[in-house]
Amino acid sequence: MATHATTWEDDDCNRLVQLSVDYQIVDSRIEIEDVTPTEIRFVDADGQVQRQIRVWTEKGRNLLSRQHAQRVGAEALREQLESELAVAAR
Protein backbone atom coordinates (compact mmCIF):
# COMPACT_ATOMS: atom_id res chain seq x y z
CA MET A 1 0.00 0.00 0.00
CA ALA A 2 1.21 3.49 -0.83
CA THR A 3 0.36 6.89 0.63
CA HIS A 4 -0.08 10.17 -1.18
CA ALA A 5 -0.72 13.67 0.20
CA THR A 6 -3.26 15.83 -1.62
CA THR A 7 -5.38 18.88 -0.88
CA TRP A 8 -9.15 19.28 -0.98
CA GLU A 9 -10.14 22.84 -1.81
CA ASP A 10 -13.41 23.20 0.12
CA ASP A 11 -14.67 26.46 -1.36
CA ASP A 12 -17.99 26.18 0.51
CA CYS A 13 -16.18 26.65 3.83
CA ASN A 14 -13.18 28.73 2.64
CA ARG A 15 -10.64 26.14 3.64
CA LEU A 16 -7.98 23.84 2.26
CA VAL A 17 -7.94 20.39 3.81
CA GLN A 18 -4.73 18.37 3.58
CA LEU A 19 -5.51 14.67 3.05
CA SER A 20 -3.35 11.60 3.42
CA VAL A 21 -4.65 8.96 1.00
CA ASP A 22 -3.71 5.29 1.37
CA TYR A 23 -4.15 3.48 -1.92
CA GLN A 24 -3.01 0.54 -3.96
CA ILE A 25 -2.88 -0.12 -7.67
CA VAL A 26 -4.87 -3.16 -8.78
CA ASP A 27 -5.11 -4.04 -12.48
CA SER A 28 -3.77 -0.59 -13.47
CA ARG A 29 -6.50 1.12 -11.41
CA ILE A 30 -6.09 3.03 -8.18
CA GLU A 31 -8.11 1.65 -5.28
CA ILE A 32 -8.43 4.00 -2.33
CA GLU A 33 -8.14 2.24 1.00
CA ASP A 34 -8.33 5.13 3.47
CA VAL A 35 -8.55 8.93 3.50
CA THR A 36 -7.23 10.76 6.56
CA PRO A 37 -7.56 14.55 6.94
CA THR A 38 -4.40 15.88 8.59
CA GLU A 39 -4.55 19.67 8.45
CA ILE A 40 -6.93 22.55 7.69
CA ARG A 41 -5.94 25.95 6.33
CA PHE A 42 -8.63 28.62 6.52
CA VAL A 43 -8.41 31.16 3.71
CA ASP A 44 -9.87 34.61 3.16
CA ALA A 45 -11.66 35.91 0.04
CA ASP A 46 -8.28 36.61 -1.61
CA GLY A 47 -7.09 33.05 -1.03
CA GLN A 48 -4.59 34.02 1.65
CA VAL A 49 -4.17 31.58 4.54
CA GLN A 50 -5.48 33.19 7.74
CA ARG A 51 -5.18 30.26 10.13
CA GLN A 52 -3.83 26.74 10.07
CA ILE A 53 -4.64 23.85 12.41
CA ARG A 54 -3.76 20.17 12.58
CA VAL A 55 -6.51 17.56 12.78
CA TRP A 56 -5.65 15.51 15.87
CA THR A 57 -8.85 13.81 16.98
CA GLU A 58 -10.59 10.81 15.47
CA LYS A 59 -13.90 12.66 15.68
CA GLY A 60 -12.50 15.57 13.65
CA ARG A 61 -11.01 13.22 11.07
CA ASN A 62 -14.30 11.33 10.74
CA LEU A 63 -16.29 14.56 10.33
CA LEU A 64 -13.97 15.89 7.60
CA SER A 65 -13.86 12.49 5.86
CA ARG A 66 -17.66 12.37 5.71
CA GLN A 67 -17.83 15.94 4.40
CA HIS A 68 -15.24 15.14 1.74
CA ALA A 69 -17.11 11.99 0.68
CA GLN A 70 -20.40 13.90 0.41
CA ARG A 71 -19.05 16.94 -1.45
CA VAL A 72 -16.35 15.38 -3.62
CA GLY A 73 -16.76 11.62 -3.63
CA ALA A 74 -14.38 8.73 -4.09
CA GLU A 75 -14.41 8.79 -7.90
CA ALA A 76 -13.33 12.44 -8.08
CA LEU A 77 -10.60 11.74 -5.51
CA ARG A 78 -9.43 8.74 -7.55
CA GLU A 79 -9.25 10.90 -10.71
CA GLN A 80 -7.35 13.61 -8.86
CA LEU A 81 -4.92 11.03 -7.48
CA GLU A 82 -4.39 9.50 -10.93
CA SER A 83 -3.66 12.95 -12.34
CA GLU A 84 -1.22 13.88 -9.55
CA LEU A 85 0.57 10.53 -9.75
CA ALA A 86 0.88 10.79 -13.55
CA VAL A 87 2.54 14.20 -13.19
CA ALA A 88 4.88 12.85 -10.49
CA ALA A 89 5.89 9.91 -12.71
CA ARG A 90 7.20 12.20 -15.48
CSV table of C-alpha atoms in Angstrom, one decimal:
chain,number,residue,atom,x,y,z
A,1,MET,CA,0.0,0.0,0.0
A,2,ALA,CA,1.2,3.5,-0.8
A,3,THR,CA,0.4,6.9,0.6
A,4,HIS,CA,-0.1,10.2,-1.2
A,5,ALA,CA,-0.7,13.7,0.2
A,6,THR,CA,-3.3,15.8,-1.6
A,7,THR,CA,-5.4,18.9,-0.9
A,8,TRP,CA,-9.1,19.3,-1.0
A,9,GLU,CA,-10.1,22.8,-1.8
A,10,ASP,CA,-13.4,23.2,0.1
A,11,ASP,CA,-14.7,26.5,-1.4
A,12,ASP,CA,-18.0,26.2,0.5
A,13,CYS,CA,-16.2,26.7,3.8
A,14,ASN,CA,-13.2,28.7,2.6
A,15,ARG,CA,-10.6,26.1,3.6
A,16,LEU,CA,-8.0,23.8,2.3
A,17,VAL,CA,-7.9,20.4,3.8
A,18,GLN,CA,-4.7,18.4,3.6
A,19,LEU,CA,-5.5,14.7,3.1
A,20,SER,CA,-3.4,11.6,3.4
A,21,VAL,CA,-4.7,9.0,1.0
A,22,ASP,CA,-3.7,5.3,1.4
A,23,TYR,CA,-4.2,3.5,-1.9
A,24,GLN,CA,-3.0,0.5,-4.0
A,25,ILE,CA,-2.9,-0.1,-7.7
A,26,VAL,CA,-4.9,-3.2,-8.8
A,27,ASP,CA,-5.1,-4.0,-12.5
A,28,SER,CA,-3.8,-0.6,-13.5
A,29,ARG,CA,-6.5,1.1,-11.4
A,30,ILE,CA,-6.1,3.0,-8.2
A,31,GLU,CA,-8.1,1.7,-5.3
A,32,ILE,CA,-8.4,4.0,-2.3
A,33,GLU,CA,-8.1,2.2,1.0
A,34,ASP,CA,-8.3,5.1,3.5
A,35,VAL,CA,-8.5,8.9,3.5
A,36,THR,CA,-7.2,10.8,6.6
A,37,PRO,CA,-7.6,14.5,6.9
A,38,THR,CA,-4.4,15.9,8.6
A,39,GLU,CA,-4.6,19.7,8.4
A,40,ILE,CA,-6.9,22.5,7.7
A,41,ARG,CA,-5.9,25.9,6.3
A,42,PHE,CA,-8.6,28.6,6.5
A,43,VAL,CA,-8.4,31.2,3.7
A,44,ASP,CA,-9.9,34.6,3.2
A,45,ALA,CA,-11.7,35.9,0.0
A,46,ASP,CA,-8.3,36.6,-1.6
A,47,GLY,CA,-7.1,33.0,-1.0
A,48,GLN,CA,-4.6,34.0,1.7
A,49,VAL,CA,-4.2,31.6,4.5
A,50,GLN,CA,-5.5,33.2,7.7
A,51,ARG,CA,-5.2,30.3,10.1
A,52,GLN,CA,-3.8,26.7,10.1
A,53,ILE,CA,-4.6,23.9,12.4
A,54,ARG,CA,-3.8,20.2,12.6
A,55,VAL,CA,-6.5,17.6,12.8
A,56,TRP,CA,-5.7,15.5,15.9
A,57,THR,CA,-8.8,13.8,17.0
A,58,GLU,CA,-10.6,10.8,15.5
A,59,LYS,CA,-13.9,12.7,15.7
A,60,GLY,CA,-12.5,15.6,13.7
A,61,ARG,CA,-11.0,13.2,11.1
A,62,ASN,CA,-14.3,11.3,10.7
A,63,LEU,CA,-16.3,14.6,10.3
A,64,LEU,CA,-14.0,15.9,7.6
A,65,SER,CA,-13.9,12.5,5.9
A,66,ARG,CA,-17.7,12.4,5.7
A,67,GLN,CA,-17.8,15.9,4.4
A,68,HIS,CA,-15.2,15.1,1.7
A,69,ALA,CA,-17.1,12.0,0.7
A,70,GLN,CA,-20.4,13.9,0.4
A,71,ARG,CA,-19.0,16.9,-1.4
A,72,VAL,CA,-16.4,15.4,-3.6
A,73,GLY,CA,-16.8,11.6,-3.6
A,74,ALA,CA,-14.4,8.7,-4.1
A,75,GLU,CA,-14.4,8.8,-7.9
A,76,ALA,CA,-13.3,12.4,-8.1
A,77,LEU,CA,-10.6,11.7,-5.5
A,78,ARG,CA,-9.4,8.7,-7.6
A,79,GLU,CA,-9.3,10.9,-10.7
A,80,GLN,CA,-7.3,13.6,-8.9
A,81,LEU,CA,-4.9,11.0,-7.5
A,82,GLU,CA,-4.4,9.5,-10.9
A,83,SER,CA,-3.7,12.9,-12.3
A,84,GLU,CA,-1.2,13.9,-9.6
A,85,LEU,CA,0.6,10.5,-9.8
A,86,ALA,CA,0.9,10.8,-13.5
A,87,VAL,CA,2.5,14.2,-13.2
A,88,ALA,CA,4.9,12.8,-10.5
A,89,ALA,CA,5.9,9.9,-12.7
A,90,ARG,CA,7.2,12.2,-15.5
